[in-house]
Tab-separated table of C-alpha atoms and ligand atoms in Angstrom:
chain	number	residue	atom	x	y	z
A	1	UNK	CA	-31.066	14.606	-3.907
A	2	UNK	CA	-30.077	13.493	-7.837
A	3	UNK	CA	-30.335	9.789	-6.884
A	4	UNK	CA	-32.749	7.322	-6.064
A	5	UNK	CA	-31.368	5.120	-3.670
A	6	UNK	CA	-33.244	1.634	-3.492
A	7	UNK	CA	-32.217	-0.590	-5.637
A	8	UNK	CA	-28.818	0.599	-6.360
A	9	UNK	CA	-27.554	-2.961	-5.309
A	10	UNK	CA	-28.196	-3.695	-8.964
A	11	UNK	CA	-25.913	-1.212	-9.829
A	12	UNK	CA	-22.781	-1.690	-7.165
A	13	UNK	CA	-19.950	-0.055	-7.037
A	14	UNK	CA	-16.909	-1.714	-6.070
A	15	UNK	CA	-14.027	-0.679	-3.256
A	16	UNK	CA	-11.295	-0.983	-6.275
A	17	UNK	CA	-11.283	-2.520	-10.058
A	18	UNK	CA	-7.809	-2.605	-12.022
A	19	UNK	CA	-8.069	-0.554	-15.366
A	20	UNK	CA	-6.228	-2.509	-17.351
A	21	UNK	CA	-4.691	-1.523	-20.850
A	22	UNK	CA	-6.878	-2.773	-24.037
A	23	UNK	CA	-5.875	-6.499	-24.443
A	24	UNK	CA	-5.009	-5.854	-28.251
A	25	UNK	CA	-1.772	-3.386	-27.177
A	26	UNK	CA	-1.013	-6.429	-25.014
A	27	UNK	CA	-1.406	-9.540	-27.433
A	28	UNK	CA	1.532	-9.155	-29.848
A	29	UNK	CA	3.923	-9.114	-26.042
A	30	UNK	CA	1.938	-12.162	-24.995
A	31	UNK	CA	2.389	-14.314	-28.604
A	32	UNK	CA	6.025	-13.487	-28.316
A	33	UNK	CA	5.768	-15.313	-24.555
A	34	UNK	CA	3.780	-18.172	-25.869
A	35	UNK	CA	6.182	-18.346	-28.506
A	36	UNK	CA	9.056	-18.525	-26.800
A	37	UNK	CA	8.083	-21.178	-24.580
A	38	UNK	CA	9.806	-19.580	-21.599
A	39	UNK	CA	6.855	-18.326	-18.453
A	40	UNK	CA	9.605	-17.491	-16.057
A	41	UNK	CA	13.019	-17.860	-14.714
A	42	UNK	CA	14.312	-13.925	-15.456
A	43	UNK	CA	13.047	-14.171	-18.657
A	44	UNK	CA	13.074	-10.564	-21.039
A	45	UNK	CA	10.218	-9.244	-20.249
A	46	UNK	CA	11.385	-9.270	-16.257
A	47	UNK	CA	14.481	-7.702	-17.427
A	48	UNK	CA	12.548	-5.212	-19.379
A	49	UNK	CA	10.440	-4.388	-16.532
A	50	UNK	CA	13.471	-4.057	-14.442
A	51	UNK	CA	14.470	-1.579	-16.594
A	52	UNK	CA	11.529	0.795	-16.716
A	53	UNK	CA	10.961	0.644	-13.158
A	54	UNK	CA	14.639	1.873	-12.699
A	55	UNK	CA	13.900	4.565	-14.916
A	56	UNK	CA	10.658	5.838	-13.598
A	57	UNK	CA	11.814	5.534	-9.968
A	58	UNK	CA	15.688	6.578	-10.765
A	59	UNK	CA	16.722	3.672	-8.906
A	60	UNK	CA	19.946	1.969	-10.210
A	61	UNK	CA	19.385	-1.369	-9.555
A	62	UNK	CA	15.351	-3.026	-9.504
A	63	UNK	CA	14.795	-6.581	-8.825
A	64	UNK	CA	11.354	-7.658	-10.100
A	65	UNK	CA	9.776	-10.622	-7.411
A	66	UNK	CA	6.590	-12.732	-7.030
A	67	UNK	CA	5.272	-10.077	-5.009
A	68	UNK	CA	5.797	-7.138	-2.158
A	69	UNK	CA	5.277	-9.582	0.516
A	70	UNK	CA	8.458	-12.238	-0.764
A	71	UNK	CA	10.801	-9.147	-1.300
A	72	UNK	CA	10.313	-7.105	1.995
A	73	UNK	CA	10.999	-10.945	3.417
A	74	UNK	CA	14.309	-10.852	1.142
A	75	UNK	CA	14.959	-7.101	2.194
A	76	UNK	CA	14.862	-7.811	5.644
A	77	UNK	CA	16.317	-11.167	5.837
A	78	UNK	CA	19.788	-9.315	5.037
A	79	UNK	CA	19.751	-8.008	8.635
A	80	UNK	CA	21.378	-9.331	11.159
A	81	UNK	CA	19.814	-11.568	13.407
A	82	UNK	CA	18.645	-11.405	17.080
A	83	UNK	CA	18.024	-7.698	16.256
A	84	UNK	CA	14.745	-5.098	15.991
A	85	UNK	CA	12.874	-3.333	13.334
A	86	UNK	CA	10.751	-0.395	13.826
A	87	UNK	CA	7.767	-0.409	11.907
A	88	UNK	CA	3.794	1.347	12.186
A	89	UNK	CA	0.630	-1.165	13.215
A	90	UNK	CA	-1.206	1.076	10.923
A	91	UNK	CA	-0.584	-1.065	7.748
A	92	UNK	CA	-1.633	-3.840	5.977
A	93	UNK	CA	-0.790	-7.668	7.806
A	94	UNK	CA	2.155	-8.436	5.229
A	95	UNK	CA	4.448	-5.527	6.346
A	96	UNK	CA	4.503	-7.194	9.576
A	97	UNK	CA	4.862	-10.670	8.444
A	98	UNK	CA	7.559	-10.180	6.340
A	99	UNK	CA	9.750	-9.163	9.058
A	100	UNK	CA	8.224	-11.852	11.811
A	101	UNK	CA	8.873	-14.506	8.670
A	102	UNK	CA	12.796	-13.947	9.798
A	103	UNK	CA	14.580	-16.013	12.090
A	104	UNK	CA	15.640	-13.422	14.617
A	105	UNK	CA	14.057	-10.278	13.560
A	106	UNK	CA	11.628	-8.871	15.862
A	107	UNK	CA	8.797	-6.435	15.032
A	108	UNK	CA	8.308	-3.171	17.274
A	109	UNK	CA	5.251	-1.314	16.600
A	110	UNK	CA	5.829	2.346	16.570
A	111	UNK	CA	2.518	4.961	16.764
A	112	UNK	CA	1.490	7.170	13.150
A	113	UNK	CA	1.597	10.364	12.560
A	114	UNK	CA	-2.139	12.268	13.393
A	115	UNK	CA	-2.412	13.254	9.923
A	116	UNK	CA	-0.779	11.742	7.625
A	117	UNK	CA	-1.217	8.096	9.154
A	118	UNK	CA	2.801	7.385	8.593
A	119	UNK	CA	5.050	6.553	11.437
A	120	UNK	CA	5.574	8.711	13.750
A	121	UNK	CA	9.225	10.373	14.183
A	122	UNK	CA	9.004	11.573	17.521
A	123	UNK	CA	7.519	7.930	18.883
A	124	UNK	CA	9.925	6.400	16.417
A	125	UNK	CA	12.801	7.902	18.029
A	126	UNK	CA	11.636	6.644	21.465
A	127	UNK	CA	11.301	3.451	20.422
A	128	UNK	CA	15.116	2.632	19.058
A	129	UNK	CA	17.163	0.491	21.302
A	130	UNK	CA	20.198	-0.863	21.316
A	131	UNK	CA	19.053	-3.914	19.333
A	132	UNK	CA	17.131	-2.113	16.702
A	133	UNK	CA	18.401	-2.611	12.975
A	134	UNK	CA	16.432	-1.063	10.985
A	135	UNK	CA	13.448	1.082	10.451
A	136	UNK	CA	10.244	-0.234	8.215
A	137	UNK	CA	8.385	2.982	7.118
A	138	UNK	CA	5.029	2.714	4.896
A	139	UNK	CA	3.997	5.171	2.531
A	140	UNK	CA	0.538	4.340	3.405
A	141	UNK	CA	-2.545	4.292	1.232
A	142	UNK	CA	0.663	6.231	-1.398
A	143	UNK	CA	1.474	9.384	1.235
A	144	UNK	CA	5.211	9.466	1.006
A	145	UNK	CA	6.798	9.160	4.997
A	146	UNK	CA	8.885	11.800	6.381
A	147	UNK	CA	11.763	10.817	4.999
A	148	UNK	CA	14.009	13.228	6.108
A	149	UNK	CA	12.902	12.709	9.615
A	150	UNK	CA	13.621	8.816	9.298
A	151	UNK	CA	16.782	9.719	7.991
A	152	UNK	CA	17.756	11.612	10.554
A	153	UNK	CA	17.029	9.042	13.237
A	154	UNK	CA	18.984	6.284	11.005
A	155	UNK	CA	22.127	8.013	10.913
A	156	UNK	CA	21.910	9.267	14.616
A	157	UNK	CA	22.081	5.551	15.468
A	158	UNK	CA	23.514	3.608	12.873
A	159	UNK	CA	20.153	2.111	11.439
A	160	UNK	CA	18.792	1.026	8.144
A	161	UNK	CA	15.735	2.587	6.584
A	162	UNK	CA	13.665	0.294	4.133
A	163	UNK	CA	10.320	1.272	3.209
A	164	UNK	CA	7.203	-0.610	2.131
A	165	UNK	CA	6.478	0.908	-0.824
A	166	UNK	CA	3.505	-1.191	-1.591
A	167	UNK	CA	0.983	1.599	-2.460
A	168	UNK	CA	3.080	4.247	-3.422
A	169	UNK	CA	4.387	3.308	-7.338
A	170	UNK	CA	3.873	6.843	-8.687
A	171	UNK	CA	4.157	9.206	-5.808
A	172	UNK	CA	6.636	11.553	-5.311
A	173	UNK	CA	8.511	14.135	-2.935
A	174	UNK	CA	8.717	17.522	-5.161
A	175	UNK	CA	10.363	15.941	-7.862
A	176	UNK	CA	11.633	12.734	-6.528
A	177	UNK	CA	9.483	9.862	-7.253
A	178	UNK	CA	9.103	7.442	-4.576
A	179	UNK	CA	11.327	4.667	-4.738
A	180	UNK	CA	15.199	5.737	-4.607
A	181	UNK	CA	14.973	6.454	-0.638
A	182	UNK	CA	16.477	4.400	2.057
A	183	UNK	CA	18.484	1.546	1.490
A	184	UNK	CA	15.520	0.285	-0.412
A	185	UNK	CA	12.136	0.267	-1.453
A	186	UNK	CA	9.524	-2.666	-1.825
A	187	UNK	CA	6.465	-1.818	-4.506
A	188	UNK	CA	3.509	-4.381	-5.277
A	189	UNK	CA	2.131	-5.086	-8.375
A	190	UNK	CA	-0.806	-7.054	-6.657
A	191	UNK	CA	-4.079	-6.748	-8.489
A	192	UNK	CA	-5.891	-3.916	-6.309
A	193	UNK	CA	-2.665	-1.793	-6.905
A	194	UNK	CA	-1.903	0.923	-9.272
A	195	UNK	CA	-0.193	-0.732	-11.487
A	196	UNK	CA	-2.187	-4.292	-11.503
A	197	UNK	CA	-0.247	-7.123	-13.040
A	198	UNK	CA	-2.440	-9.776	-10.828
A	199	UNK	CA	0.572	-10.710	-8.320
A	200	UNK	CA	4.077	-9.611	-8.810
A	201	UNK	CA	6.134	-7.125	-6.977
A	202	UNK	CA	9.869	-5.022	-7.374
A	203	UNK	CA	12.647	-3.874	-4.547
A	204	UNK	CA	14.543	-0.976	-5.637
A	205	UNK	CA	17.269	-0.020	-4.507
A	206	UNK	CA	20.787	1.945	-4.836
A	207	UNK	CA	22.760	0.093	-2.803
A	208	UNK	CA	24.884	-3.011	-4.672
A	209	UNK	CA	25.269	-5.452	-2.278
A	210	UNK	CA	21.454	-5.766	-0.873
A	211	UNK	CA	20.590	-5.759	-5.253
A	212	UNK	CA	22.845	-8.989	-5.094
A	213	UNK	CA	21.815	-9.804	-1.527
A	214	UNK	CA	18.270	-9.908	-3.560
A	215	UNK	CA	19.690	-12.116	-6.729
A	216	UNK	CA	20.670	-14.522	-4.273
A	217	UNK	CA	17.537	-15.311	-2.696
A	218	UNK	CA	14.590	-14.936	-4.704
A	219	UNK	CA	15.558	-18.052	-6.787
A	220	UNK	CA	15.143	-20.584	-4.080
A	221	UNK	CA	18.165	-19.311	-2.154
A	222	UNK	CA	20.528	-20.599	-5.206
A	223	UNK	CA	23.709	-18.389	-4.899
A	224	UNK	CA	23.998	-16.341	-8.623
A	225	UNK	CA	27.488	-17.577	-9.305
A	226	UNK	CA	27.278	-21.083	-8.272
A	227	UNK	CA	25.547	-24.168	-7.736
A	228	UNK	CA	25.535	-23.200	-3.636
A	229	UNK	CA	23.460	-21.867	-1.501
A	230	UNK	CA	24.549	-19.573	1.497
A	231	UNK	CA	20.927	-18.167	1.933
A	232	UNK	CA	17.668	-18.699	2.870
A	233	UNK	CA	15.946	-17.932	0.169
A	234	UNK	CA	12.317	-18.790	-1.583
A	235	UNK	CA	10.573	-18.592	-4.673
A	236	UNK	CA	10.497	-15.038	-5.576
A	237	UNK	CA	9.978	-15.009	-9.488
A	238	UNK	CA	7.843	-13.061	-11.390
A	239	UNK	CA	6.091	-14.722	-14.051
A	240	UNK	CA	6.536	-13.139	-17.697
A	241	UNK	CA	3.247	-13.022	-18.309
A	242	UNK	CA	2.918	-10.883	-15.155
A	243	UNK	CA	5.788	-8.496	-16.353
A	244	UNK	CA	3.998	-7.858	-19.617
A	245	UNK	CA	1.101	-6.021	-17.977
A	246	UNK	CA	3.303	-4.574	-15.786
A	247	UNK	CA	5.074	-2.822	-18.862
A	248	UNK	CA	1.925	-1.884	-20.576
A	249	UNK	CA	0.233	-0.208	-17.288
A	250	UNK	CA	3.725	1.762	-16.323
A	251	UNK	CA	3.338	3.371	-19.385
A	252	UNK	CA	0.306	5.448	-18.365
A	253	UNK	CA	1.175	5.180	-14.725
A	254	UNK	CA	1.122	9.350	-14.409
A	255	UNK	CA	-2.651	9.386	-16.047
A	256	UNK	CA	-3.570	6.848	-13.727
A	257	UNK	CA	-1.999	8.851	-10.882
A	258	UNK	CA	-3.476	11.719	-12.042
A	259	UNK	CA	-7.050	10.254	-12.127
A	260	UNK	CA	-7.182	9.438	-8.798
A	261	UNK	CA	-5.764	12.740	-7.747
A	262	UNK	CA	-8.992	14.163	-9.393
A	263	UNK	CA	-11.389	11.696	-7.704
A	264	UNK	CA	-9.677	12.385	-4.713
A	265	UNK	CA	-10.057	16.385	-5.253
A	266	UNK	CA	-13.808	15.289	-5.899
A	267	UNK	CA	-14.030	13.408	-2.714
A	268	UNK	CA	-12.287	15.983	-0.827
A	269	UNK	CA	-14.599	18.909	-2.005
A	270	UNK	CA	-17.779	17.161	-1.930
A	271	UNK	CA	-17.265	15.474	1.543
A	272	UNK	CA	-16.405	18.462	3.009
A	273	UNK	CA	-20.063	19.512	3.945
A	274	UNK	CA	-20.702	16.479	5.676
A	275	UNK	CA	-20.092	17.124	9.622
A	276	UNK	CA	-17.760	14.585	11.024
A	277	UNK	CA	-14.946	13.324	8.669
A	278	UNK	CA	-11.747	14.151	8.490
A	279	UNK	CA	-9.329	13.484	5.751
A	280	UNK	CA	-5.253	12.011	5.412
A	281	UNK	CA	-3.210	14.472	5.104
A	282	UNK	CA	-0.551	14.720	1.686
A	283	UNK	CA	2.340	16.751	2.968
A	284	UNK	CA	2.704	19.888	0.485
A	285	UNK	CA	4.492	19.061	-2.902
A	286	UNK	CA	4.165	15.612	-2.027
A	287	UNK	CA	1.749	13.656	-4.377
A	288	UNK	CA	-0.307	10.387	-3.415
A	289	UNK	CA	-1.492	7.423	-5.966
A	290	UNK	CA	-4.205	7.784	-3.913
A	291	UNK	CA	-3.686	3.732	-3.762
A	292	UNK	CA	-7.096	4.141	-1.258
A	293	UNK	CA	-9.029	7.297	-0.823
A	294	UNK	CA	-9.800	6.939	3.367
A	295	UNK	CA	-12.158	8.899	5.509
A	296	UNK	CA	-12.032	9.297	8.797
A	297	UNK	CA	-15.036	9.423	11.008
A	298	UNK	CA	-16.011	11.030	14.403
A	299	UNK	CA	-18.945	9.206	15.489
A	300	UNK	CA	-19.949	12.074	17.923
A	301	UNK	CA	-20.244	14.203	14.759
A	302	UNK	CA	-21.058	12.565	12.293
A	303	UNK	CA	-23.736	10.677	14.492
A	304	UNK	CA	-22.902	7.430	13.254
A	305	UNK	CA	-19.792	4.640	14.288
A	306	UNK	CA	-17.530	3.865	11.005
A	307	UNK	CA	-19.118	0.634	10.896
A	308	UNK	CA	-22.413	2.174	10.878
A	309	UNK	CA	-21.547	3.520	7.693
A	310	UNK	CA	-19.983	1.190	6.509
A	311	UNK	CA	-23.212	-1.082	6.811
A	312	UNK	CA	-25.005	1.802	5.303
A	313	UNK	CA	-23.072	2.434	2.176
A	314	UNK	CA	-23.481	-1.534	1.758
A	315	UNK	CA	-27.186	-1.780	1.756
A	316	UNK	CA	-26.960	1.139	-0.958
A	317	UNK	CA	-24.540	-1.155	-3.362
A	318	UNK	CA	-21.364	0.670	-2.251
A	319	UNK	CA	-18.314	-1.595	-1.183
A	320	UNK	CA	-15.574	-0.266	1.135
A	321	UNK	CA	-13.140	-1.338	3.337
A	322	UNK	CA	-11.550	-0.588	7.126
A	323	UNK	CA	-8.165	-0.191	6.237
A	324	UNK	CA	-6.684	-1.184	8.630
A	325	UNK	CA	-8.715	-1.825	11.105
A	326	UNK	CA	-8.010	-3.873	13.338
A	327	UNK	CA	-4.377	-2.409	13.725
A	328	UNK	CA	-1.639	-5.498	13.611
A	329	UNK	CA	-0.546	-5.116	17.174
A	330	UNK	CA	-4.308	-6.306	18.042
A	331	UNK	CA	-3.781	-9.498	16.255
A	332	UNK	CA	-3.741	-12.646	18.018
A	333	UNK	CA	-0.344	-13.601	16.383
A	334	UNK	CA	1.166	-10.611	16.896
A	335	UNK	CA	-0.135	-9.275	20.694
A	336	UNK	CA	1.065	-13.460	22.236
A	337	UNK	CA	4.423	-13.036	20.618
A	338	UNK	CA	5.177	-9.574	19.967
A	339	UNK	CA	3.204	-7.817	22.835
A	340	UNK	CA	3.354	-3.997	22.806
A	341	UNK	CA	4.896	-2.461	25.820
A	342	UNK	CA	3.075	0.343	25.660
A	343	UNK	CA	-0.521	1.602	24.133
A	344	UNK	CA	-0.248	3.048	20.675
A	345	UNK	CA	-3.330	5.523	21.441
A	346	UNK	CA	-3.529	7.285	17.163
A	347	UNK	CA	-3.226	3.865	15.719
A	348	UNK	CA	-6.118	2.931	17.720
A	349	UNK	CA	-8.023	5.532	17.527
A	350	UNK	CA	-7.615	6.144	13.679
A	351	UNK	CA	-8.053	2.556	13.272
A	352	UNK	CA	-11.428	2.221	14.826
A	353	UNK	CA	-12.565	5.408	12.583
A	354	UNK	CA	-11.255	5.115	9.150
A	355	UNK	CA	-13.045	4.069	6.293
A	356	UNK	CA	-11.688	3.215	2.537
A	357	UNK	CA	-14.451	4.476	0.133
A	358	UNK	CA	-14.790	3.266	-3.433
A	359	UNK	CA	-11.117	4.182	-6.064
A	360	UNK	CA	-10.109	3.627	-9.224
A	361	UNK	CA	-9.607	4.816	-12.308
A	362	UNK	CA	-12.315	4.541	-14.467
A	363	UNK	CA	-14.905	5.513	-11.859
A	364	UNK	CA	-17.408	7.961	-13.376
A	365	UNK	CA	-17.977	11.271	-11.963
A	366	UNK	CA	-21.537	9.991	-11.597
A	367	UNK	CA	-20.150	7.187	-9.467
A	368	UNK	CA	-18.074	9.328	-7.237
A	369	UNK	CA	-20.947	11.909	-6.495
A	370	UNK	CA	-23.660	8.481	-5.579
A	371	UNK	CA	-21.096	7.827	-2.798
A	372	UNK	CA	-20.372	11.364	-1.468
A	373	UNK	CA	-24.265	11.599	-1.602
A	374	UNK	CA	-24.695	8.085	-0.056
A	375	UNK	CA	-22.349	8.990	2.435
A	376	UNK	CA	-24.405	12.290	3.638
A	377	UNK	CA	-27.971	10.398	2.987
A	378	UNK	CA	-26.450	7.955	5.414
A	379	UNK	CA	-25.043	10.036	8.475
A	380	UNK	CA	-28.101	11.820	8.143
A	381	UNK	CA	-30.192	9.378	8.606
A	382	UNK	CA	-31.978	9.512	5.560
A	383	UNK	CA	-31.153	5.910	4.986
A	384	UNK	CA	-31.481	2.979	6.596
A	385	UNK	CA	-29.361	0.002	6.480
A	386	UNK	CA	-31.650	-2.016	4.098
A	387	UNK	CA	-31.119	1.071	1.635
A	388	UNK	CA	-34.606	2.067	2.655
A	389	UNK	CA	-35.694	5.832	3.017
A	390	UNK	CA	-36.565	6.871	6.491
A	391	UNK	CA	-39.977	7.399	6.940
A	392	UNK	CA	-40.286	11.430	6.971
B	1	LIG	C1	1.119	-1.955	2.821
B	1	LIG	C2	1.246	-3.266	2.087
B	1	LIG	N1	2.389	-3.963	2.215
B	1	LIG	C3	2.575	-5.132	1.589
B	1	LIG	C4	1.589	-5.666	0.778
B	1	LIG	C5	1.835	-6.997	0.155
B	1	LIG	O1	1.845	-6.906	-1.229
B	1	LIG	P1	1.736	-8.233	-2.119
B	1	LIG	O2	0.278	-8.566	-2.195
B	1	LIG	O3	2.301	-7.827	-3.447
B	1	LIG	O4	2.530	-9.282	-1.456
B	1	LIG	C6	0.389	-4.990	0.614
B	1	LIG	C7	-0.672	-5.557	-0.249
B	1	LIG	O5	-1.706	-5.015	-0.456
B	1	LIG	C8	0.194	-3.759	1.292
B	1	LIG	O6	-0.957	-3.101	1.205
């Protein structure tokens, strides 16, 4: 073993750190915003941003918004009311919230797929009644959905597809990049994302009326072309200051991808001689951002719970995460008003396993062989939870 364990927690590593672009490239676009006086309100550099995300997603129309979690709440508020949308418990709180935020909407929780985590077709297609609107996927931790599938069911019976797109700015089907499928598709630009502008978000979509459907909520619910409002609508701006690092990281969005494709590789090889894990699947020609590199963990063979690990990797400096654990139909909020009617056995059983280890960018090679190394020292008892070696 390369590594001396104790007294790593001097040298952590974290669970995710944005690489951001060298604040020089940056300060000329952030005098010009001083300059001008003007922080928000749809100013250039929003518009500019607009722009590039259209291009790199070959959307035709992108609204940029405060963040994912105010624009899936404008996406979905232009259902009707008193209606359903299908949507996984294996994803992060806000999916959910965004459609329980809606007067009327109700959230069903549909089971994942066993490998790849994203909702489930076949359960999906069960679950549609004859008050379901729409259909929620997530292209979770950046694996793209089964879009065709989700199609399929949509047209079959008349629904809309929107997707959560929150991880997945830079993935892509063969050569489609995520963000043209469905009636629309909802990135973040939240700081532990790929493209890290601190908070900030963008819907894109193809489809005209939701893009002005959009316009006329996200500034307060004030129509575009008048003085009235026949909306709800909130405060869904993105600050300029915001949309200039958004502009500067896009740039080098397919290096960044590409780096974490080659951590994940890393991962993948190096964790494959520890007994016990399993990995998420990426569909073939599909390609992840690898927004969170997850393992998966069979306690029976790796000898240890996730959470045993977890507790582990901590005492040796290393930060993770559960995602998602525990899965949103387990929430108090959630199970007293939007009870499940029946189990949803692979959410629970990949939520109570999974594990996010340590991603991003500029993690060293070094870095990403001390946790594949922590993570067999660990299962194998080699180290206690105080970071300790066992005696023997
Ligand atoms: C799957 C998913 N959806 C929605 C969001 C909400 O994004 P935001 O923080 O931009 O509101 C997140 C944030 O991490 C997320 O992981």
């Amino acid at each position: 073993m390369s590594h001396d364990y104790r007294g790593t927690q001097s040298d952590p590593i974290p669970l995710t750190r944005p690489s951001l672009p060298p604040l020089d490239e940056m300060l000329e676009d952030f005098h010009t915003v001083f300059d001008s006086g003007r922080l928000t309100n749809f100013g250039p550099y929003a518009t500019r941003l607009e722009a590039l995300v259209s291009q790199t997603v070959g959307a035709r129309r992108v609204v940029s918004v405060a963040n994912a979690t105010t624009g899936l709440m404008m996406v979905l508020n232009t259902l009707p009311p008193g209606t359903e949308v299908l949507l996984p418990s294996f994803t992060f709180l806000p999916t959910a919230q965004a459609v329980a935020w809606n007067p009327g909407l109700t959230p069903v929780f549909v089971d994942i797929d066993r490998n790849t985590y994203n909702i489930d077709p076949d359960d999906l297609r069960r679950k549609v009644s004859s008050n379901t609107s729409a259909i929620l996927g997530v292209h979770v931790f950046g694996v793209p959905c089964d879009i065709d599938a989700l199609d399929r069911i949509a047209r079959d019976h008349g629904l809309r597809v929107f997707f959560d797109s929150a991880h997945a700015l830079g993935s892509r089907i063969g050569e489609d990049a995520i963000g043209a499928f469905g009636t629309a598709e909802v990135f973040s630009l939240s700081a532990t994302k790929v493209v890290a502008c601190g908070e900030g978000g963008v819907v894109a979509t193809n489809d005209d009326t939701l893009h002005r459907g959009l316009l006329n909520r996200r500034n307060y619910g004030f129509s575009i072309d008048a003085t009235d409002s026949a909306n709800l609508g909130l405060n869904g701006k993105i600050t300029e200051l915001s949309a200039v690092l958004g502009l500067h990281l896009l740039g080098g969005l397919q290096d960044r991808v590409s780096r974490r494709n080659q951590i994940a590789a890393a991962y993948r090889s190096g964790l494959s001689r520890v007994r016990g894990l399993r990995f998420q699947s990426v569909p073939d020609g599909s390609v992840s951002t690898y927004k969170d590199f997850t393992i998966e963990i069979d306690p029976k063979e790796f000898g240890m719970t996730r959470d045993g690990l977890r507790a582990g990797l901590a005492a040796l400096g290393i930060e993770t995460a559960p995602y998602f654990s525990p899965p949103i139909h387990r929430m108090t909020y959630f199970r007293e008003r939007f009870p499940v009617a029946e189990p949803l056995p692979t959410t629970d059983q990949v939520s109570g396993r999974i594990l996010s280890l340590p991603m991003f960018e500029d993690m060293t090679d070094s870095q990403v062989e001390r946790v594949i190394e922590s993570v067999e020292a660990v299962g194998a008892g080699a180290i206690n939870r105080l970071g300790k070696r066992s005696a023997g």
